[in-house]
Short mmCIF file of C-alpha atoms and ligand atoms in Angstrom, two decimals:
data_model
loop_
_atom_site.label_atom_id
_atom_site.label_comp_id
_atom_site.label_asym_id
_atom_site.label_seq_id
_atom_site.Cartn_x
_atom_site.Cartn_y
_atom_site.Cartn_z
CA UNK A 9 9.47 -28.98 1.44
CA UNK A 10 7.58 -26.35 3.40
CA UNK A 11 8.45 -22.67 3.76
CA UNK A 12 7.95 -20.73 6.99
CA UNK A 13 8.21 -16.97 7.02
CA UNK A 14 7.75 -14.57 9.93
CA UNK A 15 8.07 -10.80 9.72
CA UNK A 16 9.16 -8.12 12.16
CA UNK A 17 7.62 -4.94 10.80
CA UNK A 18 8.50 -1.40 11.79
CA UNK A 19 5.89 1.27 11.24
CA UNK A 20 6.64 4.94 11.67
CA UNK A 21 3.76 6.57 13.50
CA UNK A 22 2.57 9.85 12.00
CA UNK A 23 2.60 11.82 15.24
CA UNK A 24 3.44 15.51 15.17
CA UNK A 25 6.26 15.13 17.70
CA UNK A 26 8.77 12.45 18.66
CA UNK A 27 8.18 9.62 21.12
CA UNK A 28 9.81 11.13 24.20
CA UNK A 29 10.46 14.81 23.42
CA UNK A 30 8.72 17.79 21.77
CA UNK A 31 10.89 17.72 18.60
CA UNK A 32 8.96 17.51 15.34
CA UNK A 33 8.80 13.94 14.00
CA UNK A 34 8.35 14.65 10.25
CA UNK A 35 12.04 14.52 9.50
CA UNK A 36 11.70 13.42 5.89
CA UNK A 37 12.62 16.70 4.19
CA UNK A 38 14.10 18.61 7.10
CA UNK A 39 17.73 19.75 6.83
CA UNK A 40 20.02 17.37 8.79
CA UNK A 41 20.26 17.80 12.57
CA UNK A 42 17.60 20.53 12.81
CA UNK A 43 15.02 18.46 14.73
CA UNK A 44 16.88 17.60 17.90
CA UNK A 45 16.97 18.44 21.59
CA UNK A 46 18.84 17.21 24.68
CA UNK A 47 16.36 14.33 25.13
CA UNK A 48 16.64 12.79 21.67
CA UNK A 49 20.38 13.49 21.58
CA UNK A 50 20.80 11.63 24.87
CA UNK A 51 22.41 14.46 26.83
CA UNK A 52 23.17 13.53 30.44
CA UNK A 53 20.28 14.32 32.75
CA UNK A 54 17.66 14.77 30.03
CA UNK A 55 14.48 12.84 30.77
CA UNK A 56 11.99 11.22 28.38
CA UNK A 57 8.24 11.94 28.55
CA UNK A 58 6.01 9.52 26.57
CA UNK A 59 3.92 10.90 23.71
CA UNK A 60 0.25 10.15 24.36
CA UNK A 61 -0.63 10.34 20.67
CA UNK A 62 1.94 7.65 19.83
CA UNK A 63 0.48 5.35 22.47
CA UNK A 64 -3.03 5.95 21.13
CA UNK A 65 -1.94 5.25 17.55
CA UNK A 66 -0.24 2.02 18.64
CA UNK A 67 -3.41 1.04 20.50
CA UNK A 68 -5.45 1.65 17.37
CA UNK A 69 -3.22 -0.78 15.46
CA UNK A 70 -3.41 -3.32 18.28
CA UNK A 71 -7.21 -3.18 18.40
CA UNK A 72 -7.56 -3.41 14.62
CA UNK A 73 -5.41 -6.56 14.66
CA UNK A 74 -7.50 -8.04 17.45
CA UNK A 75 -4.48 -8.11 19.75
CA UNK A 76 -4.87 -8.19 23.53
CA UNK A 77 -3.71 -4.91 25.05
CA UNK A 78 -1.86 -5.48 28.31
CA UNK A 79 -3.11 -3.44 31.22
CA UNK A 80 0.46 -2.71 32.19
CA UNK A 81 3.40 -2.63 29.81
CA UNK A 82 6.85 -1.24 30.38
CA UNK A 83 9.83 0.15 28.52
CA UNK A 84 13.25 -1.50 28.30
CA UNK A 85 16.67 -0.33 27.20
CA UNK A 86 18.33 -2.09 24.30
CA UNK A 87 22.02 -1.26 24.58
CA UNK A 88 24.39 -1.08 21.63
CA UNK A 89 26.92 1.23 20.08
CA UNK A 90 26.36 2.75 16.69
CA UNK A 91 27.24 6.28 15.42
CA UNK A 92 23.55 7.07 14.73
CA UNK A 93 22.56 6.24 18.30
CA UNK A 94 23.88 9.03 20.53
CA UNK A 95 22.33 7.66 23.73
CA UNK A 96 24.05 4.30 23.31
CA UNK A 97 20.69 2.59 23.79
CA UNK A 98 17.25 2.50 22.25
CA UNK A 99 14.09 2.64 24.35
CA UNK A 100 11.82 -0.25 23.37
CA UNK A 101 9.46 -2.76 24.97
CA UNK A 102 10.77 -6.26 25.39
CA UNK A 103 9.58 -8.04 28.53
CA UNK A 104 6.04 -6.63 28.52
CA UNK A 105 4.98 -5.40 25.09
CA UNK A 106 1.95 -3.15 24.64
CA UNK A 107 -0.19 -5.94 23.13
CA UNK A 108 0.02 -9.65 22.36
CA UNK A 109 -1.83 -11.98 19.97
CA UNK A 110 -4.25 -11.06 17.20
CA UNK A 111 -4.16 -11.77 13.50
CA UNK A 112 -4.54 -10.25 10.05
CA UNK A 113 -6.37 -11.83 7.11
CA UNK A 114 -5.36 -11.31 3.50
CA UNK A 115 -5.85 -12.90 0.11
CA UNK A 116 -3.35 -14.40 -2.25
CA UNK A 117 -4.38 -15.75 -5.67
CA UNK A 118 -8.00 -15.58 -4.56
CA UNK A 119 -7.32 -17.77 -1.53
CA UNK A 120 -7.99 -16.47 1.99
CA UNK A 121 -5.08 -16.61 4.43
CA UNK A 122 -4.56 -15.44 8.00
CA UNK A 123 -1.37 -14.62 9.86
CA UNK A 124 -1.17 -14.64 13.64
CA UNK A 125 0.46 -11.70 15.38
CA UNK A 126 2.84 -12.58 18.19
CA UNK A 127 3.16 -9.14 19.73
CA UNK A 128 3.15 -5.43 19.13
CA UNK A 129 5.30 -2.88 20.92
CA UNK A 130 6.33 0.77 20.86
CA UNK A 131 9.93 1.87 20.39
CA UNK A 132 12.01 4.80 19.23
CA UNK A 133 13.90 4.99 15.96
CA UNK A 134 17.65 5.65 15.66
CA UNK A 135 19.28 8.36 13.51
CA UNK A 136 20.61 7.92 10.01
CA UNK A 137 24.03 7.61 8.44
CA UNK A 138 24.52 9.30 5.09
CA UNK A 139 27.39 7.77 3.14
CA UNK A 140 29.42 10.16 0.96
CA UNK A 141 32.68 9.70 -0.96
CA UNK A 142 34.45 11.60 1.84
CA UNK A 143 33.06 9.47 4.62
CA UNK A 144 29.86 8.92 6.57
CA UNK A 145 27.76 11.81 7.88
CA UNK A 146 25.29 11.45 10.69
CA UNK A 147 21.81 12.97 10.84
CA UNK A 148 20.08 12.76 14.22
CA UNK A 149 16.67 14.03 13.04
CA UNK A 150 15.20 10.53 13.10
CA UNK A 151 16.42 9.80 16.66
CA UNK A 152 13.39 9.25 18.85
CA UNK A 153 10.79 9.12 16.07
CA UNK A 154 8.01 6.77 17.24
CA UNK A 155 7.72 3.31 15.76
CA UNK A 156 5.38 0.47 16.38
CA UNK A 157 6.91 -2.94 15.80
CA UNK A 158 4.61 -5.78 14.79
CA UNK A 159 6.00 -9.31 15.08
CA UNK A 160 4.17 -12.10 13.29
CA UNK A 161 4.21 -15.82 13.93
CA UNK A 162 5.95 -17.77 11.12
CA UNK A 163 2.61 -18.33 9.35
CA UNK A 164 3.49 -17.08 5.88
CA UNK A 165 4.13 -19.86 3.36
CA UNK A 166 5.81 -18.12 0.43
CA UNK A 167 7.64 -14.89 -0.50
CA UNK A 168 4.57 -13.83 -2.46
CA UNK A 169 2.37 -14.29 0.61
CA UNK A 170 4.79 -12.11 2.58
CA UNK A 171 4.44 -9.36 -0.03
CA UNK A 172 0.64 -9.56 -0.13
CA UNK A 173 0.42 -9.60 3.66
CA UNK A 174 2.51 -6.43 3.82
CA UNK A 175 0.30 -4.76 1.23
CA UNK A 176 -2.79 -5.49 3.30
CA UNK A 177 -1.04 -4.27 6.42
CA UNK A 178 -0.14 -1.04 4.63
CA UNK A 179 -3.76 -0.56 3.61
CA UNK A 180 -4.82 -1.11 7.22
CA UNK A 181 -2.28 1.38 8.60
CA UNK A 182 -3.40 4.02 6.13
CA UNK A 183 -7.06 3.50 6.96
CA UNK A 184 -6.30 3.85 10.65
CA UNK A 185 -4.58 7.20 9.90
CA UNK A 186 -1.63 6.19 12.08
CA UNK A 187 1.02 6.17 9.34
CA UNK A 188 1.46 6.93 5.66
CA UNK A 189 3.27 3.57 5.61
CA UNK A 190 5.21 4.57 2.53
CA UNK A 191 7.97 1.98 2.07
CA UNK A 192 10.05 4.27 -0.13
CA UNK A 193 10.26 6.78 2.71
CA UNK A 194 11.08 4.08 5.26
CA UNK A 195 7.75 4.58 7.04
CA UNK A 196 7.15 0.86 6.69
CA UNK A 197 10.10 -1.53 6.69
CA UNK A 198 10.64 -5.08 7.77
CA UNK A 199 13.04 -7.79 8.77
CA UNK A 200 12.04 -11.09 7.18
CA UNK A 201 12.78 -14.51 8.70
CA UNK A 202 12.63 -17.69 6.68
CA UNK A 203 13.23 -21.36 7.14
CA UNK A 204 12.56 -24.44 5.04
CA UNK A 205 11.41 -27.68 6.52
CA UNK A 206 11.19 -31.24 5.33
CA UNK A 207 9.35 -32.62 8.34
CA UNK A 208 6.71 -29.91 8.96
CA UNK A 209 8.59 -28.51 11.96
CA UNK A 210 10.30 -25.13 11.85
CA UNK A 211 13.78 -25.26 10.37
CA UNK A 212 16.80 -23.12 11.14
CA UNK A 213 15.98 -19.59 10.07
CA UNK A 214 17.88 -16.90 8.30
CA UNK A 215 16.95 -13.25 8.72
CA UNK A 216 17.05 -10.52 6.08
CA UNK A 217 17.21 -7.07 7.66
CA UNK A 218 15.73 -3.74 6.70
CA UNK A 219 13.72 -4.49 3.59
CA UNK A 220 12.08 -1.36 2.27
CA UNK A 221 10.09 -2.31 -0.81
CA UNK A 222 7.43 -4.91 -1.55
CA UNK A 223 9.51 -6.19 -4.42
CA UNK A 224 12.60 -6.34 -2.21
CA UNK A 225 10.75 -8.42 0.39
CA UNK A 226 9.59 -10.92 -2.19
CA UNK A 227 12.91 -11.16 -4.03
CA UNK A 228 15.08 -11.35 -0.92
CA UNK A 229 12.92 -14.12 0.54
CA UNK A 230 12.90 -16.01 -2.75
CA UNK A 231 16.69 -15.83 -2.80
CA UNK A 232 16.94 -16.99 0.82
CA UNK A 233 14.63 -19.93 0.08
CA UNK A 234 16.68 -20.83 -2.97
CA UNK A 235 19.94 -20.83 -0.97
CA UNK A 236 18.44 -22.96 1.80
CA UNK A 237 16.97 -25.42 -0.68
CA UNK A 238 20.39 -25.85 -2.26
CA UNK A 239 22.03 -26.49 1.10
CA UNK A 240 19.38 -29.00 2.13
CA UNK A 241 19.53 -30.76 -1.25
CA UNK A 242 23.28 -31.18 -0.76
CA UNK A 243 22.72 -32.62 2.68
CA UNK A 244 24.31 -29.57 4.33
CA UNK A 245 22.85 -27.78 7.30
CA UNK A 246 21.61 -24.20 7.41
CA UNK A 247 23.55 -21.85 9.66
CA UNK A 248 21.43 -19.28 11.47
CA UNK A 249 22.51 -15.94 10.06
CA UNK A 250 21.53 -12.35 9.37
CA UNK A 251 21.71 -10.86 5.91
CA UNK A 252 21.21 -7.52 4.22
CA UNK A 253 19.67 -7.21 0.77
CA UNK A 254 21.43 -5.62 -2.19
CA UNK A 255 18.53 -4.65 -4.43
CA UNK A 256 20.79 -3.65 -7.34
CA UNK A 257 22.64 -6.94 -7.49
CA UNK A 258 19.63 -8.98 -6.40
CA UNK A 259 21.78 -10.70 -3.79
CA UNK A 260 21.85 -11.35 -0.04
CA UNK A 261 24.79 -9.90 1.86
CA UNK A 262 25.94 -11.79 4.95
CA UNK A 263 26.09 -9.53 8.01
CA UNK A 264 26.68 -11.96 10.88
CA UNK A 265 26.26 -15.57 11.92
CA UNK A 266 24.70 -16.74 15.15
CA UNK A 267 27.94 -16.93 17.11
CA UNK A 268 28.38 -13.18 16.67
CA UNK A 269 24.80 -12.37 17.62
CA UNK A 270 24.42 -9.12 19.55
CA UNK A 271 23.90 -9.17 23.26
CA UNK A 272 21.84 -6.08 23.88
CA UNK A 273 21.85 -6.33 27.67
CA UNK A 274 18.19 -5.38 27.89
CA UNK A 275 17.11 -3.97 31.23
CA UNK A 276 14.06 -2.02 32.45
CA UNK A 277 14.21 1.65 31.47
CA UNK A 278 14.77 3.43 34.78
CA UNK A 279 13.64 6.87 33.54
CA UNK A 280 10.08 5.80 32.70
CA UNK A 281 7.26 4.36 34.76
CA UNK A 282 5.16 1.51 33.36
CA UNK A 283 2.43 2.36 30.88
CA UNK A 284 -0.96 1.74 32.37
CA UNK A 285 -3.69 1.44 29.79
CA UNK A 286 -7.03 2.11 31.42
CA UNK A 287 -10.33 0.67 30.20
CA UNK A 288 -11.44 4.25 29.67
CA UNK A 289 -8.59 4.98 27.28
CA UNK A 290 -9.16 1.72 25.41
CA UNK A 291 -12.84 2.52 25.02
CA UNK A 292 -12.00 6.00 23.77
CA UNK A 293 -9.58 4.62 21.17
CA UNK A 294 -12.12 2.04 20.11
CA UNK A 295 -14.81 4.66 19.63
CA UNK A 296 -12.49 6.72 17.46
CA UNK A 297 -11.73 3.78 15.14
CA UNK A 298 -12.52 4.44 11.48
CA UNK A 299 -14.28 1.85 9.30
CA UNK A 300 -11.74 -0.97 8.91
CA UNK A 301 -10.60 -1.64 5.34
CA UNK A 302 -11.88 -5.22 5.21
CA UNK A 303 -15.30 -4.05 6.40
CA UNK A 304 -15.23 -1.33 3.79
CA UNK A 305 -14.10 -3.81 1.13
CA UNK A 306 -17.08 -6.05 1.83
CA UNK A 307 -19.33 -3.04 1.67
CA UNK A 308 -17.86 -1.98 -1.71
CA UNK A 309 -18.58 -5.47 -3.03
CA UNK A 310 -22.14 -5.67 -1.72
CA UNK A 311 -23.19 -2.03 -2.06
CA UNK A 312 -21.61 -1.20 -5.42
CA UNK A 313 -21.27 -4.64 -7.01
CA UNK A 314 -17.49 -4.41 -7.35
CA UNK A 315 -15.13 -7.39 -7.46
CA UNK A 316 -12.93 -7.86 -4.37
CA UNK A 317 -9.92 -7.04 -6.59
CA UNK A 318 -11.42 -3.71 -7.71
CA UNK A 319 -12.38 -2.88 -4.13
CA UNK A 320 -8.85 -3.66 -2.93
CA UNK A 321 -7.27 -1.25 -5.42
CA UNK A 322 -9.70 1.54 -4.50
CA UNK A 323 -8.95 0.93 -0.82
CA UNK A 324 -5.18 1.09 -1.23
CA UNK A 325 -5.46 4.75 -0.21
CA UNK A 326 -8.31 6.01 1.96
CA UNK A 327 -8.46 9.25 -0.08
CA UNK A 328 -8.95 7.23 -3.28
CA UNK A 329 -11.70 5.18 -1.65
CA UNK A 330 -13.41 8.38 -0.44
CA UNK A 331 -13.12 9.90 -3.90
CA UNK A 332 -14.65 6.82 -5.49
CA UNK A 333 -17.56 6.93 -3.06
CA UNK A 334 -18.22 10.60 -3.86
CA UNK A 335 -18.24 9.89 -7.60
CA UNK A 336 -20.43 6.81 -7.10
CA UNK A 337 -22.93 8.82 -5.03
CA UNK A 338 -23.18 11.57 -7.64
CA UNK A 339 -23.40 9.23 -10.62
CA UNK A 340 -25.73 6.82 -8.86
CA UNK A 341 -23.92 3.86 -10.38
CA UNK A 342 -21.04 2.33 -8.44
CA UNK A 343 -19.82 0.00 -11.16
CA UNK A 344 -19.63 2.81 -13.69
CA UNK A 345 -17.90 5.11 -11.20
CA UNK A 346 -15.36 2.38 -10.33
CA UNK A 347 -14.69 1.70 -13.98
CA UNK A 348 -13.84 5.36 -14.61
CA UNK A 349 -11.81 5.83 -11.46
CA UNK A 350 -9.83 2.63 -11.99
CA UNK A 351 -9.22 2.72 -15.72
CA UNK A 352 -9.10 6.47 -16.44
CA UNK A 353 -8.23 8.32 -13.28
CA UNK A 354 -5.93 6.10 -11.26
CA UNK A 355 -2.90 6.60 -13.48
CA UNK A 356 -3.08 10.36 -12.86
CA UNK A 357 -3.55 9.92 -9.10
CA UNK A 358 -0.40 11.35 -7.49
CA UNK A 359 0.42 12.11 -3.91
CA UNK A 360 -1.36 15.46 -4.20
CA UNK A 361 -4.86 13.99 -4.38
CA UNK A 362 -7.46 13.90 -7.13
CA UNK A 363 -6.45 15.36 -10.51
CA UNK A 364 -10.08 16.39 -11.13
CA UNK A 365 -12.88 16.96 -8.65
CA UNK A 366 -15.30 14.14 -7.91
CA UNK A 367 -18.25 16.30 -8.95
CA UNK A 368 -16.64 17.14 -12.29
CA UNK A 369 -15.85 13.53 -13.06
CA UNK A 370 -19.39 12.55 -12.12
CA UNK A 371 -20.75 15.18 -14.52
CA UNK A 372 -18.64 13.74 -17.33
CA UNK A 373 -19.76 10.19 -16.57
CA UNK A 374 -23.39 11.32 -16.62
CA UNK A 375 -22.94 12.95 -20.04
CA UNK A 376 -21.68 9.63 -21.38
CA UNK A 377 -24.49 7.70 -19.68
CA UNK A 378 -27.04 10.12 -21.18
CA UNK A 379 -25.33 9.59 -24.54
CA UNK A 380 -24.55 13.27 -24.93
CA UNK A 381 -20.89 12.56 -25.72
CA UNK A 382 -19.10 9.35 -26.60
CA UNK A 383 -16.96 7.53 -24.08
CA UNK A 384 -13.88 7.98 -26.28
CA UNK A 385 -14.33 11.74 -26.48
CA UNK A 386 -15.08 11.93 -22.78
CA UNK A 387 -11.77 10.23 -22.03
CA UNK A 388 -10.07 12.72 -24.34
CA UNK A 389 -11.58 15.63 -22.42
CA UNK A 390 -10.51 14.17 -19.12
CA UNK A 391 -6.95 13.78 -20.34
CA UNK A 392 -6.95 17.29 -21.75
CA UNK A 393 -8.19 18.80 -18.49
CA UNK A 394 -5.52 16.95 -16.53
CA UNK A 395 -2.72 17.72 -18.99
CA UNK A 396 -3.55 21.44 -19.17
CA UNK A 397 -4.44 21.65 -15.46
CA UNK A 398 -7.71 23.35 -16.36
CA UNK A 399 -10.94 22.54 -14.52
CA UNK A 400 -12.73 19.71 -16.29
CA UNK A 401 -15.98 21.68 -16.15
CA UNK A 402 -14.33 24.48 -18.15
CA UNK A 403 -12.89 22.13 -20.79
CA UNK A 404 -16.26 20.43 -20.96
CA UNK A 405 -18.15 23.71 -21.45
CA UNK A 406 -15.78 24.73 -24.25
CA UNK A 407 -15.92 21.45 -26.12
CA UNK A 408 -19.33 20.02 -25.37
CA UNK A 409 -21.05 21.44 -28.44
CA UNK A 410 -18.26 20.42 -30.76
CA UNK A 411 -18.23 16.88 -29.35
CA UNK A 412 -21.98 16.44 -29.00
CA UNK A 413 -22.72 12.84 -29.66
CA UNK A 414 -24.28 12.13 -33.02
CA UNK A 415 -27.20 9.85 -32.39
CA UNK A 416 -29.67 11.03 -35.01
CA UNK A 417 -31.00 7.87 -36.65
CA UNK A 418 -31.21 9.28 -40.18
CA UNK A 419 -27.78 10.88 -40.08
CA UNK A 420 -26.17 7.67 -38.80
CA UNK A 421 -27.96 5.66 -41.50
CA UNK A 422 -26.63 8.00 -44.17
CA UNK A 423 -23.07 7.75 -42.82
CA UNK A 424 -23.33 3.97 -42.57
CA UNK A 425 -24.45 3.71 -46.24
CA UNK A 426 -21.55 5.91 -47.28
CA UNK A 427 -19.06 3.74 -45.42
CA UNK A 428 -20.43 0.55 -46.96
CA UNK A 429 -20.29 2.08 -50.45
CA UNK A 430 -16.71 3.27 -49.92
CA UNK A 431 -15.52 -0.10 -48.61
CA UNK A 432 -17.25 -2.86 -50.58
CA UNK A 433 -14.59 -5.36 -49.59
CA UNK A 434 -15.26 -4.91 -45.88
CA UNK A 435 -18.98 -5.24 -46.51
CA UNK A 436 -18.42 -8.47 -48.47
CA UNK A 437 -16.11 -9.79 -45.73
CA UNK A 438 -18.77 -9.17 -43.08
CA UNK A 439 -21.40 -10.94 -45.16
CA UNK A 440 -18.97 -13.83 -45.59
CA UNK A 441 -18.88 -14.17 -41.82
CA UNK A 442 -15.88 -12.06 -40.80
CA UNK A 443 -17.23 -10.29 -37.72
CA UNK A 444 -14.22 -7.98 -37.35
CA UNK A 445 -15.11 -6.27 -40.66
CA UNK A 446 -17.94 -4.59 -38.75
CA UNK A 447 -15.43 -3.00 -36.39
CA UNK A 448 -13.55 -1.64 -39.39
CA UNK A 449 -16.69 0.00 -40.78
CA UNK A 450 -17.61 1.45 -37.37
CA UNK A 451 -14.07 2.83 -37.20
CA UNK A 452 -14.47 4.52 -40.61
CA UNK A 453 -17.63 6.34 -39.51
CA UNK A 454 -15.99 7.28 -36.21
CA UNK A 455 -13.12 8.78 -38.10
CA UNK A 456 -15.42 10.71 -40.42
CA UNK A 457 -17.31 12.14 -37.43
CA UNK A 458 -14.39 12.88 -35.14
CA UNK A 459 -15.45 10.12 -32.75
CA UNK A 460 -18.89 11.65 -32.23
CA UNK A 461 -21.06 8.84 -33.57
CA UNK A 462 -23.09 6.84 -31.06
CA UNK A 463 -21.13 3.60 -31.38
CA UNK A 464 -23.84 1.23 -30.22
CA UNK A 465 -26.53 2.70 -32.46
CA UNK A 466 -24.18 2.88 -35.41
CA UNK A 467 -23.13 -0.73 -35.03
CA UNK A 468 -26.77 -1.84 -35.00
CA UNK A 469 -27.53 0.18 -38.11
CA UNK A 470 -24.50 -1.18 -39.96
CA UNK A 471 -25.44 -4.76 -39.09
CA UNK A 472 -28.97 -4.20 -40.23
CA UNK A 473 -27.89 -2.65 -43.54
CA UNK A 474 -25.34 -5.40 -44.19
CA UNK A 475 -27.76 -8.21 -43.44
CA UNK A 476 -30.58 -6.75 -45.59
CA UNK A 477 -28.79 -5.17 -48.49
P1 ADP B 6 14.89 -14.02 17.26
O1 ADP B 6 14.97 -14.33 18.70
O2 ADP B 6 15.98 -14.56 16.43
O3 ADP B 6 14.57 -12.58 17.00
P2 ADP B 6 12.16 -14.71 17.28
O4 ADP B 6 11.70 -16.01 17.83
O5 ADP B 6 12.04 -13.51 18.13
O6 ADP B 6 13.62 -14.84 16.74
O7 ADP B 6 11.32 -14.47 15.96
C1 ADP B 6 11.54 -13.38 15.15
C2 ADP B 6 10.69 -13.53 13.90
O8 ADP B 6 11.14 -14.68 13.19
C3 ADP B 6 9.21 -13.77 14.15
O9 ADP B 6 8.48 -13.06 13.19
C4 ADP B 6 9.03 -15.25 13.97
O10 ADP B 6 7.75 -15.55 13.44
C5 ADP B 6 10.08 -15.59 12.95
N1 ADP B 6 10.63 -16.93 13.11
C6 ADP B 6 11.08 -17.48 14.25
N2 ADP B 6 11.55 -18.72 13.99
C7 ADP B 6 11.38 -18.97 12.67
C8 ADP B 6 11.67 -20.07 11.82
N3 ADP B 6 12.26 -21.17 12.26
N4 ADP B 6 11.37 -19.94 10.51
C9 ADP B 6 10.81 -18.82 10.04
N5 ADP B 6 10.52 -17.76 10.80
C10 ADP B 6 10.80 -17.82 12.10
MG1 MG B 7 13.26 -11.40 18.18
ZN1 ZN B 8 14.15 15.89 20.76
#
C-alpha cells in the first residue's frame, strides 16, 4: 500500500497593508472591525488596487521554490456565500496563477526528499467568525489580507513527511522575510489531501481542511490513512470527501461528500487588469533575495562544523541563526558557540529575541574556554542573569571573583587527597575497576569547592593518586 499526500498551503504575507486597499493588514491583536474600508467590506462601487509589496513577496517565494513566473497572470472571482465574506466572492487566481512548477527539498529521518510544486498564486483572505454562547460574531479585519497559496503535487509519502515538509517551508518563508509563518496565529495553514493506493496509481482522495499546527497535520493525515486502509481492507471503496479536524477529540469531522461539492462559478475579475511581471521587476526581486536557508545550512555545516540537525534548529528562525553567527564570530569557535546556543540559550529564546546579548554570551564562553570559571558555574550565571533580567556582564562582574576556577595544581592535589581519605570505599571501588567511583569523588571535591574546581585537571589528579597510592 502506498500513500500519496498533496498540500494546499496558505501563507499570510507580512505586508503593511491589505491586498487591495490601504487598510492595515496586521489584524492579529486589533479590536474587531477596526481595520476595514469600503473596498475590503465590498461596498458597491469600491474598486481594488493591487498591493505591489504583496506581489513582490509572492514573487520572492516563487523564485525561491524555483517556480516559473508567468509573464502575465490574472485575477479571478471565486463566488460563494458565507457571513465572513461581505463581498460574496473572494479575489484569487485560478486560470493563470502567478507561477507554476518548482520544488522544495527537505529531509526526513536523514533521507533527502523533494516535493514538486504545482502552482503558486495570490489571493485575499476572508474575515473571521467568533463563536460565543450567544451566537456567532463576525470580525471583518482579516478580509482582504494577502495570502499566497502554494499547491504541491501529491509527492509526500507519509504524514510525517508532510509535517517535515511544512517545517522546512516555514523556515524558508521566515528567511525570505515574507511571513512570520506562525501556525498558531494562522499565518501558515493548510488543507491536506491523501489517498492510498494498491497499484501505484493515485487513489480516491480525501481532503482535511484548515489544519493549523504541525502536530494537527500529522495526526489528521494519520487518521485519514487509517480510515482509508480499513475501507480498502474490507473491500469497500473510498468516497471523495472533505473533512475538518477536531484536535481535542483527535478525530476527523465530515463536512461534505463529492456530490455536494461547491460550484464557485469562477470568472475573470472585471475590476482588475492582468498582472504583468516584467523582467526588470523579476531581476529586482532576485537581487533582493536573502541567503536561502538550505544554502545557509550547508555553510553552517562546512564553515562551523555543525551537524545538519544542529544547523536546521539554528535556522528555524533567522534571528536565532544571526545570533549564533555573532556568538561564533566573537568566540572564534562555531561548535562551542552552537553548543551553548542550542543547549543553554534556546530554551529561553522567546518571541522577543535574545535573552542575553551575543557579545555577553561570547564573553562567558571565552571565560570557560580560558578555564577562568567552570562550565557548570557559567551556566548558573547565565540562568541567573536571565531569571533576574540583569545584564550578564553585570552578574559576571559581581560573581567572577567568587567563582574563579580553582586550577592550582597543589590545591587540587590536597583536595583530592582529602576526598580519598574521607571516602575509602569509593577509592577501593575505583581500584577494583568501578569507573563510576571516580565521578563520585570528583563530585565530592566539586561540592567542597562550590563547583569551582577545574574538573578535567581534578579528574586526572584523582586517577593518578588512585593508581599510585
Ligand atoms: P481538487 O480539484 O479536488 O482541489 P486538485 O487536483 O486541485 O484537487 O489537487 C488539490 C491537492 O490535492 C493538490 O495538492 C494535489 O497534489 C492533491 N491531490 C490531488 N489528487 C490526489 C490524490 N489522488 N491523492 C492525494 N493527493 C491528491
Ligand atoms: Mg484544487
Ligand atoms: Zn480595506
